[in-house]
């Protein structure tokens, strides 16, 4: 008689990654992606097919301090051994920072309540090579007060169509932004834009930042922000800021 | 009648670089090197052959906060324009941080009096992907006091044969180390070894660090350091620490 097939466990991972050199989160044939590397590595350890489900996609070149994902496995391996095996086999650009068994119905994407993204801008004449992959280097003079006045105007439950790239499959473009704030490190001339929302549309943070920078450098008035939101017209907003300044900081459940 | 050939100027550059992905400082055929990139870029700007002379070589994967080099050119381009042209044409991993005209006989290598190197060690259970290219990740427990007692023992004018890799072309292995000190950032669990000397032998800093780490983790007693120096025998010292933790911080003239 065969032993009964073990009941699969649901495991939740927290993952930190340097998005440089990856074609984003989502698995794609013949391209290096975060989900692809995690899937391949997990399958080599648990020796069964694995579906890694993340809280959401991140763009090519975008980083994460704590992306959350889950997967089901029949493996009996304890969490601590699995953690060690993962970090010893994954590329150094991807680190599993936490692993825990969760309820069978926990779902990293569907149950995510709030996400916190950070966008880093280095406002210096030249960019140190060591910062280059992790900031948007912007050398023009920026008005900090205007940046935060503009940032405040996107807080609330609003239609973000004007900040959503074409090709988005989202049915509704309405999102609730619960905080939107620039934090300034004046010594390092580093600007960090922090934004929390119940969800984000395609390129939404990068389009917001691209627009705020137009305000900060004086090309757009602060008052343009409500008008752009109202227009629901992507072409009214500013350019998409580069992916490499963007970090997924935390996902709240 | 032709105008007289302009008198060549001697220009001194300060250069910051991320050594990841470079085969070190020294120009080599068909390999990507810092000196090679600087030479190619300068020649494309001043439109004449250029010899870029650095204060010394750095290993493949080693970084610099302020490498110094000089070159002669008959170009009339002002320093500020040359600086801008360089930083706009160089890869983002190499930045010219300063440029100035110096006396015709200034020599970046021969006139260097002291060099300051820093070696960064991250003493954590796992290494964040964003730190990975710029630290030696060492997870074993280290005795900070022993590290600094060992480091102090190499100060002075001594024969560093035991810390010099075979194949070195240096005639004398005697160097004067003027400071040798670990600085601990206990919050970040970052250890920075700082060393200044009138010159360094091949792999000297990395061999010193590799040996200090053996002391710090308790595999070698502090008292082994004078014995190793005395032996002049490379095989008595510890392993060569990885290149990616090493930074050329400053060159004094």
Tab-separated table of C-alpha atoms in Angstrom:
chain	number	residue	atom	x	y	z
A	1	UNK	CA	0.000	0.000	0.000
A	2	UNK	CA	1.289	3.452	-0.864
A	3	UNK	CA	1.473	6.137	1.801
A	4	UNK	CA	-1.214	8.784	1.268
A	5	UNK	CA	-0.161	11.787	-0.823
A	6	UNK	CA	0.819	14.481	1.695
A	7	UNK	CA	-1.473	17.451	2.056
A	8	UNK	CA	0.212	20.408	0.308
A	9	UNK	CA	1.445	23.256	2.476
A	10	UNK	CA	1.071	26.900	1.515
A	11	UNK	CA	4.333	28.808	1.987
A	12	UNK	CA	4.719	32.588	1.993
A	13	UNK	CA	8.045	34.081	0.941
A	14	UNK	CA	9.391	37.595	1.344
A	15	UNK	CA	11.862	38.392	-1.390
A	16	UNK	CA	14.347	41.224	-1.919
A	17	UNK	CA	15.753	41.791	-5.387
A	18	UNK	CA	17.912	44.030	-7.514
A	19	UNK	CA	15.848	44.313	-10.707
A	20	UNK	CA	18.855	45.368	-12.832
A	21	UNK	CA	19.297	42.838	-15.620
A	22	UNK	CA	15.895	41.196	-15.103
A	23	UNK	CA	12.931	41.474	-17.458
A	24	UNK	CA	10.690	42.254	-14.486
A	25	UNK	CA	8.811	39.962	-12.140
A	26	UNK	CA	6.638	37.988	-14.507
A	27	UNK	CA	7.878	34.701	-15.949
A	28	UNK	CA	8.508	34.810	-19.708
A	29	UNK	CA	9.986	32.202	-22.033
A	30	UNK	CA	13.718	32.590	-22.674
A	31	UNK	CA	13.966	35.798	-20.570
A	32	UNK	CA	15.524	36.255	-17.152
A	33	UNK	CA	12.760	37.202	-14.702
A	34	UNK	CA	12.400	37.158	-10.915
A	35	UNK	CA	9.396	34.820	-10.938
A	36	UNK	CA	11.238	32.601	-13.422
A	37	UNK	CA	14.355	32.332	-11.223
A	38	UNK	CA	12.293	31.649	-8.100
A	39	UNK	CA	10.222	28.984	-9.876
A	40	UNK	CA	13.241	27.236	-11.387
A	41	UNK	CA	15.133	27.271	-8.078
A	42	UNK	CA	12.163	26.106	-5.992
A	43	UNK	CA	11.439	23.278	-8.436
A	44	UNK	CA	15.070	22.131	-8.253
A	45	UNK	CA	14.725	21.905	-4.451
A	46	UNK	CA	11.230	20.473	-3.916
A	47	UNK	CA	11.373	18.339	-7.099
A	48	UNK	CA	7.821	18.992	-8.236
A	49	UNK	CA	6.184	21.669	-10.391
A	50	UNK	CA	5.658	24.923	-8.490
A	51	UNK	CA	3.525	27.961	-9.227
A	52	UNK	CA	4.965	31.047	-7.559
A	53	UNK	CA	2.264	33.700	-7.159
A	54	UNK	CA	3.483	37.239	-6.377
A	55	UNK	CA	1.607	40.188	-4.858
A	56	UNK	CA	1.871	41.840	-8.269
A	57	UNK	CA	4.287	42.414	-11.121
A	58	UNK	CA	7.229	44.779	-11.038
A	59	UNK	CA	8.646	46.335	-14.220
A	60	UNK	CA	11.939	45.414	-15.834
A	61	UNK	CA	14.700	47.144	-13.823
A	62	UNK	CA	12.477	47.832	-10.801
A	63	UNK	CA	13.656	46.616	-7.399
A	64	UNK	CA	11.962	45.181	-4.322
A	65	UNK	CA	12.839	45.361	-0.634
A	66	UNK	CA	10.049	42.950	0.316
A	67	UNK	CA	7.999	41.453	-2.487
A	68	UNK	CA	5.578	38.821	-1.167
A	69	UNK	CA	4.672	35.584	-2.914
A	70	UNK	CA	3.189	32.191	-2.054
A	71	UNK	CA	3.349	28.680	-3.461
A	72	UNK	CA	1.929	25.267	-2.603
A	73	UNK	CA	4.161	22.264	-2.133
A	74	UNK	CA	3.897	18.671	-0.943
A	75	UNK	CA	7.554	18.759	0.117
A	76	UNK	CA	8.237	17.872	3.751
A	77	UNK	CA	11.332	20.022	3.914
A	78	UNK	CA	11.280	22.311	6.955
A	79	UNK	CA	11.126	26.063	6.317
A	80	UNK	CA	14.594	26.800	7.645
A	81	UNK	CA	16.283	24.222	5.364
A	82	UNK	CA	14.241	25.428	2.400
A	83	UNK	CA	15.284	29.021	3.148
A	84	UNK	CA	18.967	28.089	3.255
A	85	UNK	CA	18.695	25.995	0.089
A	86	UNK	CA	16.950	28.846	-1.736
A	87	UNK	CA	19.509	31.487	-0.815
A	88	UNK	CA	22.398	29.193	-1.656
A	89	UNK	CA	20.985	28.391	-5.133
A	90	UNK	CA	19.398	31.719	-6.126
A	91	UNK	CA	21.512	34.392	-7.833
A	92	UNK	CA	22.940	36.925	-5.338
A	93	UNK	CA	20.622	39.542	-6.888
A	94	UNK	CA	17.607	37.736	-5.363
A	95	UNK	CA	17.399	37.010	-1.618
A	96	UNK	CA	14.644	35.314	0.300
A	97	UNK	CA	14.401	37.344	3.511
A	98	UNK	CA	11.610	35.373	5.174
A	99	UNK	CA	9.626	32.173	4.814
A	100	UNK	CA	6.608	30.932	6.766
A	101	UNK	CA	3.775	28.470	6.453
A	102	UNK	CA	0.406	30.226	6.055
A	103	UNK	CA	-3.273	29.246	5.857
A	104	UNK	CA	-4.113	27.115	2.819
A	105	UNK	CA	-6.194	29.924	1.326
A	106	UNK	CA	-3.643	32.742	1.734
A	107	UNK	CA	-3.194	34.439	-1.642
A	108	UNK	CA	-0.327	36.919	-2.133
A	109	UNK	CA	-2.089	38.919	-4.849
A	110	UNK	CA	-5.792	38.751	-3.945
A	111	UNK	CA	-5.291	39.377	-0.234
A	112	UNK	CA	-2.884	42.321	-0.596
A	113	UNK	CA	-4.577	45.326	1.015
A	114	UNK	CA	-1.994	48.066	0.586
A	115	UNK	CA	1.310	48.416	-1.213
A	116	UNK	CA	4.096	50.825	-0.397
A	117	UNK	CA	6.344	51.944	-3.248
A	118	UNK	CA	9.351	54.250	-3.019
A	119	UNK	CA	10.891	56.201	-5.879
A	120	UNK	CA	14.454	57.481	-5.386
A	121	UNK	CA	15.735	60.604	-7.148
A	122	UNK	CA	19.325	61.804	-6.865
A	123	UNK	CA	19.420	65.557	-7.435
A	124	UNK	CA	23.169	66.103	-7.987
A	125	UNK	CA	25.297	67.420	-10.875
A	126	UNK	CA	26.749	63.936	-11.481
A	127	UNK	CA	25.733	60.484	-10.328
A	128	UNK	CA	28.135	58.213	-8.378
A	129	UNK	CA	28.516	54.870	-10.223
A	130	UNK	CA	27.488	53.029	-7.030
A	131	UNK	CA	24.111	54.827	-6.900
A	132	UNK	CA	23.419	54.705	-10.629
A	133	UNK	CA	21.377	51.436	-10.756
A	134	UNK	CA	19.206	52.473	-7.785
A	135	UNK	CA	18.202	56.090	-8.474
A	136	UNK	CA	16.820	58.340	-11.164
A	137	UNK	CA	19.581	60.890	-11.639
A	138	UNK	CA	17.950	64.298	-12.148
A	139	UNK	CA	20.363	67.235	-12.183
A	140	UNK	CA	17.911	70.134	-12.663
A	141	UNK	CA	16.968	72.356	-9.704
A	142	UNK	CA	13.822	71.108	-7.955
A	143	UNK	CA	11.428	73.049	-5.731
A	144	UNK	CA	10.860	70.719	-2.771
A	145	UNK	CA	7.770	72.524	-1.517
A	146	UNK	CA	6.087	72.289	-4.929
A	147	UNK	CA	6.929	68.582	-5.125
A	148	UNK	CA	5.093	67.875	-1.879
A	149	UNK	CA	2.154	70.142	-2.708
A	150	UNK	CA	1.735	68.220	-5.969
A	151	UNK	CA	2.194	64.843	-4.235
A	152	UNK	CA	-0.562	65.626	-1.686
A	153	UNK	CA	-3.079	66.220	-4.462
A	154	UNK	CA	-3.209	62.572	-5.515
A	155	UNK	CA	-4.232	61.316	-2.055
A	156	UNK	CA	-7.745	59.852	-1.893
A	157	UNK	CA	-9.994	57.618	-3.960
A	158	UNK	CA	-9.582	58.866	-7.512
A	159	UNK	CA	-9.599	57.807	-11.152
A	160	UNK	CA	-5.934	57.449	-12.173
A	161	UNK	CA	-6.553	56.884	-15.913
A	162	UNK	CA	-4.290	59.859	-16.710
A	163	UNK	CA	-1.392	58.110	-14.949
A	164	UNK	CA	-2.013	54.662	-16.418
A	165	UNK	CA	-0.195	53.466	-19.517
A	166	UNK	CA	-2.148	52.263	-22.544
A	167	UNK	CA	-2.443	48.495	-22.718
A	168	UNK	CA	-3.493	48.194	-19.089
A	169	UNK	CA	-5.985	45.384	-18.583
A	170	UNK	CA	-7.407	46.886	-15.369
A	171	UNK	CA	-11.215	47.058	-15.495
A	172	UNK	CA	-11.393	49.994	-13.114
A	173	UNK	CA	-8.849	52.820	-13.037
A	174	UNK	CA	-9.992	53.937	-9.599
A	175	UNK	CA	-7.473	53.511	-6.779
A	176	UNK	CA	-7.289	54.756	-3.218
A	177	UNK	CA	-3.958	56.470	-2.456
A	178	UNK	CA	-3.548	56.634	1.315
A	179	UNK	CA	-0.240	58.460	1.447
A	180	UNK	CA	1.899	60.337	-1.043
A	181	UNK	CA	4.947	62.154	0.260
A	182	UNK	CA	8.442	63.258	-0.733
A	183	UNK	CA	11.125	62.826	1.929
A	184	UNK	CA	14.296	64.872	1.427
A	185	UNK	CA	17.786	63.902	2.504
A	186	UNK	CA	19.326	67.320	1.898
A	187	UNK	CA	22.869	66.249	2.767
A	188	UNK	CA	22.899	63.448	0.178
A	189	UNK	CA	20.601	65.417	-2.165
A	190	UNK	CA	18.419	62.339	-2.291
A	191	UNK	CA	14.654	62.664	-2.758
A	192	UNK	CA	12.484	59.712	-1.874
A	193	UNK	CA	8.868	59.709	-3.000
A	194	UNK	CA	6.769	57.334	-0.873
A	195	UNK	CA	3.322	56.269	-1.982
A	196	UNK	CA	0.833	53.803	-0.497
A	197	UNK	CA	-2.347	52.648	-2.223
A	198	UNK	CA	-4.756	49.725	-2.344
A	199	UNK	CA	-3.370	48.978	-5.787
A	200	UNK	CA	-1.401	50.522	-8.638
A	201	UNK	CA	-2.086	50.727	-12.366
A	202	UNK	CA	0.534	49.947	-14.998
A	203	UNK	CA	3.435	52.477	-14.661
A	204	UNK	CA	1.325	54.531	-12.227
A	205	UNK	CA	4.123	55.400	-9.768
A	206	UNK	CA	6.593	56.173	-12.557
A	207	UNK	CA	4.017	58.381	-14.340
A	208	UNK	CA	3.199	60.213	-11.110
A	209	UNK	CA	6.897	60.853	-10.449
A	210	UNK	CA	7.518	61.968	-14.045
A	211	UNK	CA	4.677	64.492	-13.631
A	212	UNK	CA	5.772	65.684	-10.177
A	213	UNK	CA	9.264	66.352	-11.561
A	214	UNK	CA	7.717	68.602	-14.235
A	215	UNK	CA	6.059	70.509	-11.383
A	216	UNK	CA	9.244	70.560	-9.278
A	217	UNK	CA	11.313	72.043	-12.093
A	218	UNK	CA	8.652	74.658	-12.892
A	219	UNK	CA	7.377	73.348	-16.223
A	220	UNK	CA	3.890	72.607	-14.839
A	221	UNK	CA	1.994	74.487	-12.090
A	222	UNK	CA	0.963	72.576	-8.958
A	223	UNK	CA	-2.657	73.244	-9.979
A	224	UNK	CA	-2.174	71.155	-13.118
A	225	UNK	CA	-2.389	67.950	-11.062
A	226	UNK	CA	-6.167	68.000	-10.359
A	227	UNK	CA	-6.786	69.027	-13.993
A	228	UNK	CA	-4.698	66.096	-15.269
A	229	UNK	CA	-6.538	63.650	-12.975
A	230	UNK	CA	-9.857	65.107	-14.160
A	231	UNK	CA	-8.907	64.779	-17.840
A	232	UNK	CA	-8.289	60.991	-17.524
A	233	UNK	CA	-5.956	61.591	-20.455
A	234	UNK	CA	-2.480	60.013	-20.261
A	235	UNK	CA	-1.049	62.532	-22.732
A	236	UNK	CA	-1.751	65.398	-20.292
A	237	UNK	CA	0.565	63.934	-17.613
A	238	UNK	CA	4.392	64.012	-17.617
A	239	UNK	CA	6.808	61.386	-18.938
A	240	UNK	CA	7.313	57.959	-17.340
A	241	UNK	CA	10.249	58.154	-14.894
A	242	UNK	CA	12.894	55.393	-15.328
A	243	UNK	CA	12.249	51.985	-13.734
A	244	UNK	CA	15.577	51.855	-11.857
A	245	UNK	CA	14.522	54.455	-9.244
A	246	UNK	CA	11.507	52.387	-8.174
A	247	UNK	CA	11.366	50.033	-5.167
A	248	UNK	CA	8.475	47.920	-3.919
A	249	UNK	CA	8.968	48.521	-0.186
A	250	UNK	CA	6.227	46.506	1.491
A	251	UNK	CA	2.921	44.743	0.941
A	252	UNK	CA	0.328	44.887	3.725
A	253	UNK	CA	-2.229	42.083	4.278
B	1	UNK	CA	52.674	79.325	-43.023
B	2	UNK	CA	51.304	76.831	-40.485
B	3	UNK	CA	50.505	77.938	-36.942
B	4	UNK	CA	53.005	76.531	-34.440
B	5	UNK	CA	52.027	73.204	-32.886
B	6	UNK	CA	50.424	74.050	-29.513
B	7	UNK	CA	52.363	73.225	-26.393
B	8	UNK	CA	50.743	70.142	-24.833
B	9	UNK	CA	48.959	70.621	-21.515
B	10	UNK	CA	49.135	68.110	-18.660
B	11	UNK	CA	45.677	67.351	-17.241
B	12	UNK	CA	44.958	65.564	-13.961
B	13	UNK	CA	41.708	63.635	-13.602
B	14	UNK	CA	40.001	62.241	-10.520
B	15	UNK	CA	37.901	59.235	-11.419
B	16	UNK	CA	35.280	57.233	-9.514
B	17	UNK	CA	34.360	53.791	-10.781
B	18	UNK	CA	32.352	50.680	-10.075
B	19	UNK	CA	34.824	47.913	-10.952
B	20	UNK	CA	32.095	45.267	-11.414
B	21	UNK	CA	32.309	43.952	-14.954
B	22	UNK	CA	35.742	45.477	-15.673
B	23	UNK	CA	38.982	43.551	-16.035
B	24	UNK	CA	40.672	45.995	-13.688
B	25	UNK	CA	42.368	49.306	-14.382
B	26	UNK	CA	45.050	48.324	-16.861
B	27	UNK	CA	44.349	48.471	-20.588
B	28	UNK	CA	44.297	45.064	-22.260
B	29	UNK	CA	43.431	44.072	-25.810
B	30	UNK	CA	39.793	42.996	-26.336
B	31	UNK	CA	38.949	43.330	-22.595
B	32	UNK	CA	36.863	46.002	-20.913
B	33	UNK	CA	39.120	47.960	-18.551
B	34	UNK	CA	38.909	51.358	-16.829
B	35	UNK	CA	42.089	52.692	-18.461
B	36	UNK	CA	40.842	51.360	-21.795
B	37	UNK	CA	37.462	53.131	-21.523
B	38	UNK	CA	39.107	56.396	-20.415
B	39	UNK	CA	41.647	56.250	-23.252
B	40	UNK	CA	39.064	55.471	-25.939
B	41	UNK	CA	36.692	58.185	-24.695
B	42	UNK	CA	39.409	60.848	-24.341
B	43	UNK	CA	40.754	60.063	-27.829
B	44	UNK	CA	37.252	60.425	-29.295
B	45	UNK	CA	37.040	63.898	-27.740
B	46	UNK	CA	40.533	65.367	-28.248
B	47	UNK	CA	41.053	63.540	-31.567
B	48	UNK	CA	44.648	62.573	-30.973
B	49	UNK	CA	46.369	59.586	-29.341
B	50	UNK	CA	46.305	59.809	-25.548
B	51	UNK	CA	48.248	57.938	-22.878
B	52	UNK	CA	46.287	57.825	-19.611
B	53	UNK	CA	48.651	57.198	-16.697
B	54	UNK	CA	47.018	56.129	-13.405
B	55	UNK	CA	48.369	56.275	-9.846
B	56	UNK	CA	48.484	52.473	-9.968
B	57	UNK	CA	46.474	49.478	-11.086
B	58	UNK	CA	43.343	48.191	-9.415
B	59	UNK	CA	42.285	44.535	-9.660
B	60	UNK	CA	39.355	43.230	-11.692
B	61	UNK	CA	36.183	43.954	-9.697
B	62	UNK	CA	37.854	46.502	-7.397
B	63	UNK	CA	36.296	49.959	-7.123
B	64	UNK	CA	37.621	53.497	-6.754
B	65	UNK	CA	36.202	56.570	-5.073
B	66	UNK	CA	39.022	58.786	-6.357
B	67	UNK	CA	41.592	57.198	-8.629
B	68	UNK	CA	44.011	59.811	-10.001
B	69	UNK	CA	45.469	59.847	-13.502
B	70	UNK	CA	47.099	62.304	-15.888
B	71	UNK	CA	47.467	62.690	-19.631
B	72	UNK	CA	49.049	65.154	-22.065
B	73	UNK	CA	47.064	66.746	-24.838
B	74	UNK	CA	47.465	69.494	-27.437
B	75	UNK	CA	43.691	70.042	-27.421
B	76	UNK	CA	42.561	73.612	-26.681
B	77	UNK	CA	39.275	72.472	-25.164
B	78	UNK	CA	38.665	74.099	-21.765
B	79	UNK	CA	38.583	71.814	-18.729
B	80	UNK	CA	34.906	72.312	-18.011
B	81	UNK	CA	33.827	71.334	-21.538
B	82	UNK	CA	36.172	68.363	-21.512
B	83	UNK	CA	34.714	67.252	-18.151
B	84	UNK	CA	31.143	67.443	-19.487
B	85	UNK	CA	32.080	65.651	-22.707
B	86	UNK	CA	33.817	62.882	-20.753
B	87	UNK	CA	30.914	62.230	-18.384
B	88	UNK	CA	28.407	62.289	-21.209
B	89	UNK	CA	30.398	59.735	-23.262
B	90	UNK	CA	31.798	57.450	-20.551
B	91	UNK	CA	29.730	54.515	-19.256
B	92	UNK	CA	27.710	55.411	-16.112
B	93	UNK	CA	29.996	53.042	-14.154
B	94	UNK	CA	32.913	55.514	-14.611
B	95	UNK	CA	32.603	59.168	-13.550
B	96	UNK	CA	35.199	61.892	-13.784
B	97	UNK	CA	34.787	63.810	-10.522
B	98	UNK	CA	37.459	66.436	-11.098
B	99	UNK	CA	39.757	67.779	-13.798
B	100	UNK	CA	42.535	70.342	-13.573
B	101	UNK	CA	45.591	71.491	-15.464
B	102	UNK	CA	48.812	70.645	-13.601
B	103	UNK	CA	52.551	71.264	-14.012
B	104	UNK	CA	54.021	69.627	-17.128
B	105	UNK	CA	56.061	67.221	-14.993
B	106	UNK	CA	53.219	66.029	-12.686
B	107	UNK	CA	53.136	62.217	-12.764
B	108	UNK	CA	50.140	60.381	-11.248
B	109	UNK	CA	52.114	57.233	-10.417
B	110	UNK	CA	55.651	58.450	-9.607
B	111	UNK	CA	54.530	61.373	-7.468
B	112	UNK	CA	51.953	59.458	-5.404
B	113	UNK	CA	53.116	59.654	-1.774
B	114	UNK	CA	50.369	57.768	0.073
B	115	UNK	CA	47.357	55.712	-0.916
B	116	UNK	CA	44.279	55.065	1.157
B	117	UNK	CA	42.378	51.830	0.522
B	118	UNK	CA	39.176	50.682	2.217
B	119	UNK	CA	37.924	47.105	2.436
B	120	UNK	CA	34.206	46.627	3.240
B	121	UNK	CA	32.939	43.509	5.024
B	122	UNK	CA	29.250	42.871	5.664
B	123	UNK	CA	28.922	40.625	8.725
B	124	UNK	CA	25.265	39.546	8.385
B	125	UNK	CA	23.470	36.197	7.937
B	126	UNK	CA	22.450	37.137	4.383
B	127	UNK	CA	23.596	39.850	1.999
B	128	UNK	CA	21.128	42.390	0.528
B	129	UNK	CA	21.334	42.305	-3.289
B	130	UNK	CA	22.044	46.050	-3.350
B	131	UNK	CA	25.185	45.646	-1.221
B	132	UNK	CA	26.429	42.477	-2.886
B	133	UNK	CA	28.746	44.040	-5.510
B	134	UNK	CA	30.363	46.388	-2.944
B	135	UNK	CA	31.118	44.190	0.077
B	136	UNK	CA	32.689	40.924	1.076
B	137	UNK	CA	29.812	39.057	2.686
B	138	UNK	CA	31.180	37.190	5.720
B	139	UNK	CA	28.544	35.588	7.937
B	140	UNK	CA	30.761	34.043	10.638
B	141	UNK	CA	31.034	35.716	14.050
B	142	UNK	CA	33.990	38.113	14.217
B	143	UNK	CA	35.837	39.389	17.282
B	144	UNK	CA	36.155	43.130	16.636
B	145	UNK	CA	38.854	43.686	19.229
B	146	UNK	CA	41.059	40.958	17.772
B	147	UNK	CA	40.587	42.422	14.287
B	148	UNK	CA	41.959	45.770	15.376
B	149	UNK	CA	44.779	44.268	17.436
B	150	UNK	CA	45.850	42.318	14.342
B	151	UNK	CA	45.449	45.368	12.082
B	152	UNK	CA	47.708	47.494	14.317
B	153	UNK	CA	50.557	45.002	13.985
B	154	UNK	CA	51.162	45.789	10.308
B	155	UNK	CA	51.778	49.513	10.922
B	156	UNK	CA	55.359	50.620	10.233
B	157	UNK	CA	58.081	50.073	7.672
B	158	UNK	CA	58.083	46.326	7.107
B	159	UNK	CA	58.730	43.611	4.545
B	160	UNK	CA	55.322	42.547	3.224
B	161	UNK	CA	56.535	39.562	1.145
B	162	UNK	CA	54.160	37.274	3.076
B	163	UNK	CA	51.209	39.377	1.884
B	164	UNK	CA	52.345	39.742	-1.719
B	165	UNK	CA	51.139	37.379	-4.424
B	166	UNK	CA	53.624	35.484	-6.557
B	167	UNK	CA	54.251	37.108	-9.911
B	168	UNK	CA	54.780	40.550	-8.400
B	169	UNK	CA	57.399	42.526	-10.265
B	170	UNK	CA	58.187	44.763	-7.298
B	171	UNK	CA	61.940	44.922	-6.634
B	172	UNK	CA	61.496	45.677	-2.958
B	173	UNK	CA	58.726	44.203	-0.811
B	174	UNK	CA	59.239	46.811	1.892
B	175	UNK	CA	56.375	49.276	2.385
B	176	UNK	CA	55.547	51.799	5.071
B	177	UNK	CA	52.016	51.376	6.426
B	178	UNK	CA	51.013	54.584	8.192
B	179	UNK	CA	47.572	53.575	9.346
B	180	UNK	CA	45.675	50.300	9.588
B	181	UNK	CA	42.322	50.319	11.319
B	182	UNK	CA	38.918	48.620	11.314
B	183	UNK	CA	35.915	50.918	11.728
B	184	UNK	CA	32.690	49.235	12.827
B	185	UNK	CA	29.173	50.330	11.940
B	186	UNK	CA	27.433	48.082	14.444
B	187	UNK	CA	23.905	49.043	13.353
B	188	UNK	CA	24.537	48.019	9.731
B	189	UNK	CA	26.970	45.241	10.773
B	190	UNK	CA	29.415	46.749	8.318
B	191	UNK	CA	33.160	46.536	8.963
B	192	UNK	CA	35.433	48.881	7.075
B	193	UNK	CA	39.167	48.226	7.101
B	194	UNK	CA	41.122	51.377	6.282
B	195	UNK	CA	44.787	51.225	5.367
B	196	UNK	CA	47.229	53.905	4.230
B	197	UNK	CA	50.726	53.206	2.916
B	198	UNK	CA	53.386	54.679	0.653
B	199	UNK	CA	52.592	51.870	-1.771
B	200	UNK	CA	50.958	48.464	-1.976
B	201	UNK	CA	52.170	45.143	-3.353
B	202	UNK	CA	50.062	42.915	-5.597
B	203	UNK	CA	46.915	41.790	-3.671
B	204	UNK	CA	48.455	43.166	-0.445
B	205	UNK	CA	45.250	44.686	1.003
B	206	UNK	CA	43.168	41.635	0.076
B	207	UNK	CA	45.762	39.277	1.596
B	208	UNK	CA	45.934	41.341	4.785
B	209	UNK	CA	42.122	41.297	5.087
B	210	UNK	CA	41.952	37.559	4.373
B	211	UNK	CA	44.453	37.016	7.204
B	212	UNK	CA	42.749	39.420	9.646
B	213	UNK	CA	39.465	37.550	9.076
B	214	UNK	CA	41.191	34.310	10.104
B	215	UNK	CA	42.212	36.088	13.315
B	216	UNK	CA	38.767	37.639	13.823
B	217	UNK	CA	37.016	34.276	13.568
B	218	UNK	CA	39.521	32.604	15.897
B	219	UNK	CA	41.403	30.393	13.447
B	220	UNK	CA	44.674	32.301	13.914
B	221	UNK	CA	45.945	34.005	17.101
B	222	UNK	CA	46.689	37.738	16.972
B	223	UNK	CA	50.338	36.860	17.652
B	224	UNK	CA	50.528	35.033	14.320
B	225	UNK	CA	50.696	38.351	12.451
B	226	UNK	CA	54.319	39.272	13.381
B	227	UNK	CA	55.380	35.669	12.733
B	228	UNK	CA	53.774	35.705	9.289
B	229	UNK	CA	55.454	39.026	8.420
B	230	UNK	CA	58.780	37.624	9.661
B	231	UNK	CA	58.430	34.444	7.586
B	232	UNK	CA	58.144	36.408	4.302
B	233	UNK	CA	56.225	33.347	3.167
B	234	UNK	CA	52.928	33.933	1.329
B	235	UNK	CA	51.655	30.456	2.244
B	236	UNK	CA	51.704	31.335	5.971
B	237	UNK	CA	49.169	34.163	5.535
B	238	UNK	CA	45.398	33.771	5.022
B	239	UNK	CA	43.452	33.589	1.754
B	240	UNK	CA	43.003	36.525	-0.622
B	241	UNK	CA	39.743	38.329	0.218
B	242	UNK	CA	37.441	38.961	-2.799
B	243	UNK	CA	38.129	41.997	-5.006
B	244	UNK	CA	34.612	43.425	-4.786
B	245	UNK	CA	35.010	44.620	-1.165
B	246	UNK	CA	38.002	46.802	-2.056
B	247	UNK	CA	37.908	50.555	-2.760
B	248	UNK	CA	40.754	52.897	-3.650
B	249	UNK	CA	39.643	55.857	-1.513
B	250	UNK	CA	42.274	58.524	-2.128
B	251	UNK	CA	45.770	59.177	-3.438
B	252	UNK	CA	47.886	61.788	-1.680
B	253	UNK	CA	50.591	63.785	-3.519
